[in-house]
Coordinates of C-alpha atoms in Angstrom, one line a residue:
M174 CA -20.2 -4.9 -43.2
I175 CA -22.1 -1.6 -43.5
E176 CA -25.3 -1.4 -45.6
I177 CA -25.3 2.2 -46.8
L178 CA -28.5 2.2 -48.9
D179 CA -31.3 0.0 -50.2
R180 CA -31.5 1.2 -53.8
C181 CA -30.2 -0.9 -56.6
D182 CA -30.1 -0.7 -60.4
M183 CA -30.8 -4.4 -60.8
N184 CA -33.6 -6.7 -59.7
C185 CA -31.8 -10.0 -59.0
P186 CA -34.1 -13.0 -58.4
I187 CA -31.7 -14.4 -55.9
C188 CA -31.1 -11.3 -53.8
L189 CA -30.6 -11.9 -50.1
K190 CA -32.5 -8.6 -49.4
N191 CA -36.1 -7.5 -49.8
F192 CA -36.1 -4.1 -48.1
D193 CA -39.4 -2.9 -46.8
G194 CA -38.6 0.8 -46.6
G195 CA -36.2 3.2 -48.3
F196 CA -33.0 4.2 -46.4
E197 CA -29.8 5.9 -47.3
F198 CA -27.0 6.5 -44.8
S199 CA -26.1 10.1 -44.0
M200 CA -22.6 11.0 -43.0
K201 CA -23.7 11.1 -39.4
D202 CA -25.2 7.5 -39.8
F203 CA -21.9 6.3 -41.2
K204 CA -19.8 7.8 -38.5
R205 CA -22.0 6.2 -35.8
A206 CA -21.9 2.8 -37.6
L207 CA -18.1 2.8 -37.9
G208 CA -17.8 4.3 -34.4
G209 CA -19.7 1.3 -33.1
V210 CA -17.3 -1.1 -34.7
L211 CA -14.2 0.8 -33.4
K212 CA -15.7 1.1 -29.9
T213 CA -16.3 -2.7 -29.8
E214 CA -13.2 -3.9 -31.5
R215 CA -10.8 -1.0 -30.9
A216 CA -9.5 -1.4 -34.4
C217 CA -11.0 -2.4 -37.8
Q218 CA -8.9 -3.7 -40.6
V219 CA -11.6 -4.2 -43.2
V220 CA -14.9 -2.6 -43.9
N221 CA -17.3 -3.9 -46.6
F222 CA -19.8 -1.5 -48.1
S223 CA -23.0 -3.2 -49.0
G224 CA -26.6 -2.4 -50.0
G225 CA -28.5 -2.2 -52.4
E226 CA -25.9 -1.1 -54.9
P227 CA -23.3 1.0 -52.9
T228 CA -21.9 2.8 -56.0
L229 CA -25.3 4.6 -56.3
H230 CA -24.7 6.4 -53.0
P231 CA -23.8 10.1 -53.5
L232 CA -21.5 10.1 -50.4
L233 CA -19.5 6.9 -51.3
K234 CA -16.4 9.0 -51.8
D235 CA -16.8 10.6 -48.4
F236 CA -17.4 7.3 -46.7
L237 CA -14.3 5.7 -48.2
R238 CA -12.1 8.6 -47.2
Y239 CA -13.6 8.7 -43.6
A240 CA -13.0 5.0 -43.2
S241 CA -9.3 5.4 -44.3
D242 CA -8.8 8.4 -42.0
N243 CA -10.0 6.3 -39.1
G244 CA -7.6 3.5 -39.4
V245 CA -9.5 1.1 -41.8
L246 CA -6.8 -0.6 -43.8
Q247 CA -9.0 -2.1 -46.5
T248 CA -12.3 -1.1 -47.9
T249 CA -14.3 -3.3 -50.2
V250 CA -17.5 -2.4 -52.1
S251 CA -19.9 -5.1 -53.1
T252 CA -21.1 -4.2 -56.6
N253 CA -22.8 -5.5 -59.7
G254 CA -20.2 -3.4 -61.6
L255 CA -22.6 -1.6 -64.0
R256 CA -21.7 1.9 -62.9
L257 CA -18.0 1.0 -62.7
L258 CA -18.2 -0.1 -66.3
A259 CA -20.0 3.1 -67.5
E260 CA -18.2 5.7 -65.4
P261 CA -14.4 6.3 -65.7
G262 CA -14.6 8.8 -62.8
L263 CA -15.9 6.1 -60.4
R264 CA -13.0 3.8 -61.4
R265 CA -10.6 6.6 -60.7
L266 CA -12.2 7.0 -57.2
F267 CA -11.6 3.3 -56.5
K268 CA -8.0 3.6 -57.6
E269 CA -7.3 6.8 -55.7
T270 CA -8.8 5.4 -52.4
G271 CA -7.5 1.9 -52.8
A272 CA -11.0 0.5 -52.5
I273 CA -11.6 -3.0 -53.8
A274 CA -14.5 -3.7 -56.1
A275 CA -16.1 -7.0 -54.9
L276 CA -17.6 -7.9 -58.2
Q277 CA -20.5 -10.3 -58.7
F278 CA -19.3 -13.0 -61.0
D279 CA -21.6 -16.1 -61.2
G280 CA -20.1 -18.1 -64.1
F281 CA -19.9 -18.3 -67.8
T282 CA -23.3 -19.5 -69.1
R283 CA -26.3 -17.4 -70.1
R284 CA -28.5 -19.8 -68.0
A285 CA -26.6 -19.0 -64.8
W286 CA -26.8 -15.2 -65.3
E287 CA -30.5 -15.4 -66.2
F288 CA -31.3 -17.5 -63.2
M289 CA -29.2 -15.5 -60.7
R290 CA -29.5 -11.9 -62.1
G291 CA -32.4 -12.0 -64.5
E292 CA -30.1 -10.8 -67.3
P293 CA -28.5 -13.6 -69.5
A294 CA -26.1 -11.2 -71.4
L295 CA -24.3 -9.9 -68.3
L296 CA -21.2 -12.0 -68.8
E297 CA -19.9 -9.8 -71.6
K298 CA -20.3 -6.7 -69.4
K299 CA -18.4 -8.4 -66.5
L300 CA -15.5 -9.4 -68.7
A301 CA -15.4 -6.0 -70.3
L302 CA -15.2 -4.4 -66.8
I303 CA -12.5 -6.8 -65.6
K304 CA -10.4 -5.9 -68.6
L305 CA -10.8 -2.2 -67.7
L306 CA -10.1 -2.7 -64.0
E307 CA -6.9 -4.6 -64.8
A308 CA -5.8 -2.0 -67.5
E309 CA -6.4 0.9 -65.1
G310 CA -4.9 -0.7 -62.0
V311 CA -8.1 -0.8 -60.0
R312 CA -8.1 -3.6 -57.4
Y313 CA -11.0 -6.1 -57.5
S314 CA -12.2 -9.4 -56.2
L315 CA -14.7 -11.9 -57.5
V316 CA -17.9 -13.0 -55.6
A317 CA -19.8 -16.0 -57.0
T318 CA -23.2 -17.0 -55.8
V319 CA -23.7 -20.7 -56.6
A320 CA -26.7 -23.0 -56.6
K321 CA -27.1 -26.7 -57.2
G322 CA -28.0 -27.5 -60.7
V323 CA -27.5 -23.9 -61.9
N324 CA -23.8 -23.1 -61.8
D325 CA -22.2 -25.5 -59.4
G326 CA -20.7 -27.3 -62.4
E327 CA -18.8 -24.1 -63.1
I328 CA -17.1 -23.7 -59.7
G329 CA -13.8 -25.3 -61.0
K330 CA -13.8 -23.1 -64.1
I331 CA -14.5 -19.9 -62.0
T332 CA -11.6 -20.9 -59.8
D333 CA -9.3 -21.4 -62.7
F334 CA -10.4 -18.0 -64.1
F335 CA -9.7 -16.4 -60.8
F336 CA -6.1 -17.7 -60.5
R337 CA -5.3 -16.6 -64.0
S338 CA -6.7 -13.1 -63.4
R339 CA -5.5 -10.2 -61.3
A340 CA -8.4 -10.6 -58.9
L341 CA -7.2 -10.6 -55.3
T342 CA -9.7 -13.0 -53.7
L343 CA -12.5 -15.2 -54.8
M344 CA -15.6 -15.7 -52.6
F345 CA -18.1 -18.4 -53.2
Q346 CA -21.5 -17.8 -51.5
P347 CA -23.9 -20.8 -51.7
L348 CA -27.4 -19.4 -52.4
S349 CA -29.2 -18.5 -49.2
F350 CA -32.9 -18.3 -49.1
T351 CA -33.7 -15.0 -47.5
G352 CA -35.1 -11.8 -49.0
R353 CA -36.2 -12.2 -52.6
A354 CA -34.5 -15.6 -52.7
S355 CA -36.9 -17.0 -50.0
A356 CA -39.4 -17.7 -52.8
L357 CA -37.0 -20.2 -54.4
D358 CA -36.9 -24.0 -53.8
A359 CA -34.3 -24.4 -51.1
E360 CA -34.4 -28.2 -51.1
K361 CA -33.6 -28.3 -54.8
L362 CA -31.0 -25.5 -55.0
R363 CA -29.1 -25.6 -51.7
L364 CA -25.3 -26.2 -51.6
T365 CA -23.1 -26.7 -48.6
I366 CA -19.5 -25.8 -47.9
P367 CA -18.3 -29.4 -48.5
D368 CA -20.2 -29.4 -51.8
I369 CA -18.3 -26.3 -52.9
V370 CA -14.9 -27.6 -51.6
R371 CA -15.4 -30.7 -53.7
E372 CA -16.1 -28.7 -56.8
T373 CA -13.1 -26.4 -56.4
R374 CA -10.9 -29.5 -56.6
K375 CA -11.7 -29.7 -60.3
S376 CA -9.5 -26.6 -60.6
S377 CA -5.8 -27.3 -61.3
F378 CA -4.9 -24.8 -58.6
I379 CA -6.7 -26.4 -55.7
G380 CA -5.3 -29.2 -53.6
K381 CA -7.4 -31.9 -51.9
D382 CA -7.1 -30.5 -48.4
D383 CA -6.5 -26.8 -49.0
F384 CA -9.4 -25.4 -47.0
N385 CA -10.0 -25.0 -43.3
P386 CA -12.6 -23.1 -41.2
L387 CA -12.0 -19.5 -40.3
P388 CA -11.2 -19.8 -36.5
C389 CA -13.1 -16.8 -35.4
S390 CA -16.4 -17.9 -36.8
H391 CA -18.5 -21.1 -36.6
Y392 CA -17.1 -23.9 -38.7
S393 CA -20.3 -24.2 -40.7
C394 CA -20.1 -20.5 -41.7
F395 CA -16.8 -20.0 -43.3
A396 CA -13.9 -21.9 -45.0
L397 CA -10.8 -20.4 -46.6
A398 CA -7.5 -21.1 -48.2
Y399 CA -4.6 -18.7 -48.8
Y400 CA -2.0 -19.1 -51.6
L401 CA 1.4 -17.6 -52.1
A402 CA 2.4 -16.7 -55.7
A403 CA 5.7 -18.5 -55.8
E404 CA 6.4 -18.2 -59.6
K405 CA 4.4 -16.9 -62.5
G406 CA 1.3 -19.0 -62.7
Q407 CA 2.3 -21.2 -59.7
Y408 CA 0.7 -21.0 -56.2
I409 CA 1.6 -22.6 -52.9
N410 CA -1.0 -23.3 -50.2
L411 CA 0.2 -21.1 -47.3
R412 CA -1.1 -23.5 -44.6
D413 CA 0.9 -26.4 -46.0
F414 CA 4.0 -24.3 -46.3
L415 CA 4.0 -22.7 -42.9
G416 CA 2.6 -25.7 -41.0
R417 CA -1.0 -26.3 -39.9
E418 CA -0.7 -25.3 -36.2
F419 CA 1.3 -22.1 -36.9
Y420 CA -1.0 -21.1 -39.7
L421 CA -4.2 -21.5 -37.7
D422 CA -2.7 -19.6 -34.8
V423 CA -1.8 -16.7 -37.1
I424 CA -5.2 -16.4 -38.7
T425 CA -7.2 -16.8 -35.5
N426 CA -9.5 -13.7 -34.9
K427 CA -7.9 -12.0 -37.9
T428 CA -9.5 -11.1 -41.2
L429 CA -6.1 -10.4 -42.7
P430 CA -3.1 -12.2 -41.1
G431 CA 0.3 -10.5 -40.4
L432 CA -0.9 -6.9 -40.3
D433 CA 0.1 -6.2 -36.7
S434 CA 3.7 -6.1 -35.7
S435 CA 3.5 -9.2 -33.4
A436 CA 1.8 -11.4 -36.0
Y437 CA 4.2 -10.1 -38.6
G438 CA 7.2 -10.8 -36.4
A439 CA 5.9 -14.4 -35.7
I440 CA 5.6 -15.0 -39.5
K441 CA 9.0 -13.6 -40.1
Q442 CA 10.6 -15.8 -37.4
R443 CA 8.8 -18.9 -38.9
I444 CA 10.1 -18.1 -42.3
Y445 CA 13.7 -18.0 -41.1
E446 CA 13.2 -21.2 -39.2
L447 CA 12.1 -22.9 -42.4
W448 CA 14.9 -21.3 -44.3
S449 CA 17.5 -22.8 -41.9
A450 CA 15.9 -26.2 -42.0
A451 CA 15.4 -26.4 -45.8
D452 CA 17.4 -28.7 -47.9
S453 CA 19.5 -26.6 -50.3
S454 CA 18.4 -28.8 -53.2
S455 CA 14.7 -28.6 -52.3
S456 CA 12.2 -26.7 -54.4
D457 CA 11.2 -25.0 -51.1
Q458 CA 14.3 -22.9 -51.5
A459 CA 12.8 -21.0 -54.4
V460 CA 9.6 -20.4 -52.4
L461 CA 11.6 -19.2 -49.4
K462 CA 13.6 -16.9 -51.6
R463 CA 10.4 -15.4 -52.9
I464 CA 9.1 -14.9 -49.3
K465 CA 12.3 -13.2 -48.3
E466 CA 11.9 -10.8 -51.2
I467 CA 8.4 -10.0 -49.9
L468 CA 9.8 -9.4 -46.3
R469 CA 12.4 -7.0 -47.6
A470 CA 9.8 -5.0 -49.5
I471 CA 7.6 -4.8 -46.4
E472 CA 10.5 -3.6 -44.3
R473 CA 12.1 -1.3 -46.8
D474 CA 11.3 1.9 -44.8
G475 CA 10.2 0.2 -41.5
F476 CA 7.2 -2.0 -40.9
S477 CA 3.7 -0.6 -41.3
P478 CA 0.4 -2.4 -41.6
E479 CA -0.4 -0.5 -44.8
R480 CA 2.8 -1.6 -46.5
A481 CA 2.3 -5.2 -45.3
L482 CA -1.2 -5.2 -46.7
N483 CA -0.2 -3.7 -50.1
T484 CA 2.8 -6.0 -50.5
G485 CA 0.8 -9.0 -49.4
M486 CA -2.0 -8.4 -51.8
G487 CA 0.5 -8.3 -54.7
S488 CA 1.9 -11.7 -53.6
M489 CA -1.0 -13.8 -52.5
K490 CA -4.5 -14.9 -53.4
A491 CA -7.3 -16.3 -51.3
V492 CA -10.4 -18.4 -51.8
F493 CA -13.3 -18.0 -49.3
I494 CA -16.5 -19.9 -48.9
H495 CA -19.2 -18.0 -46.9
S496 CA -22.4 -19.9 -46.1
F497 CA -25.2 -17.7 -44.9
M498 CA -28.1 -19.0 -42.8
D499 CA -31.8 -18.7 -43.6
A500 CA -35.0 -19.6 -41.9
H501 CA -34.4 -23.3 -42.7
T502 CA -30.9 -23.4 -41.3
M503 CA -31.0 -20.9 -38.5
D504 CA -28.7 -21.9 -35.6
F505 CA -28.3 -19.7 -32.5
G506 CA -24.8 -21.2 -31.9
R507 CA -23.7 -19.9 -35.2
L508 CA -25.1 -16.4 -34.6
V509 CA -23.2 -16.2 -31.3
K510 CA -19.9 -16.9 -33.1
C511 CA -20.6 -14.4 -36.0
C512 CA -17.5 -12.3 -36.8
N513 CA -19.1 -10.6 -39.8
P514 CA -21.8 -8.3 -38.3
Y515 CA -23.7 -5.5 -39.9
A516 CA -22.8 -2.2 -38.3
Q517 CA -26.0 -0.2 -37.6
A518 CA -26.6 3.6 -37.8
D519 CA -27.2 3.6 -34.0
G520 CA -23.8 2.0 -33.3
R521 CA -25.0 -1.6 -32.7
L522 CA -23.6 -4.7 -34.3
V523 CA -26.1 -7.2 -35.6
P524 CA -25.0 -10.7 -36.7
M525 CA -25.2 -10.9 -40.5
C526 CA -27.6 -13.8 -40.7
A527 CA -29.8 -12.4 -37.9
Q528 CA -30.3 -9.2 -40.0
N529 CA -30.9 -11.1 -43.2
V530 CA -33.5 -13.4 -41.6
F531 CA -35.3 -11.3 -39.0
R532 CA -34.9 -7.7 -40.0
Q533 CA -36.5 -7.6 -43.4
K534 CA -39.6 -8.8 -45.2

């Protein structure tokens, strides 16, 4: 995660941030921030651009291209979508660079949008933008901030909408009480990961036990579920299909599984084991056939992480739940396990919730 500026064209009441001084990354700042990640991790599959509203930064194009040139496989840009809706050139930039628009999408009621963003009529703009992104082939994901008694009753509907759309992933973020949101009633509005998991089960696409913690982080921070598109409109939980132990091993310490040759080889071997063991009359045969088609596409001109990523994104969906800490829930043990740090302009990495709680007003 790299915060590239603090400016924004909205004034959301639930914003995690409340910046106490203006900043805007220079190219030198960005290079040092990404360099700090690469020095620590040796490789970086995913970088998220945050802020503020990142699409307001005049160097966004240069940042996206520099990240790609330095081995970052996937860039995502957290955005309210207003500039993307208004500016065709910005949408072209996202398409040309392969950047994913991580679009705020908090539900379907005017009340939810008014409470979360201070603008009750935003839904129409979001739906119009999604229509444009899909028509123009711009990749996007959905990010829903959810609060008890505000839009938690819409979690199932948001999930259904996600699976029927072309969005790549869906992220639920229970409202965290830092920044501007620290003025809100935490006791009244707080949701937990189990609360959200229960609500997702109201979706026809989610099974009872689909979610598990992300192994690299603390179990109270992150839950996720991956799904394979087996047939049109039908999705199979990847953990259930591959087997729990194998699945957890593959996703351990990885944001995106199967993008290095060893992990990909292990997945391929597991698929062929399942193929050999499957009953010829089983419905699993159709799923295995679909996976074999995906493997062929990945290997068409020899394996590469880029091809694996692009092929996988066209064949899978994922639902994430990311629970941020605030002053009420701060836990040092969770900070130590953080695998979603903010990269600083001086090359340091700061745990996300430490920055949100201790490094702003």
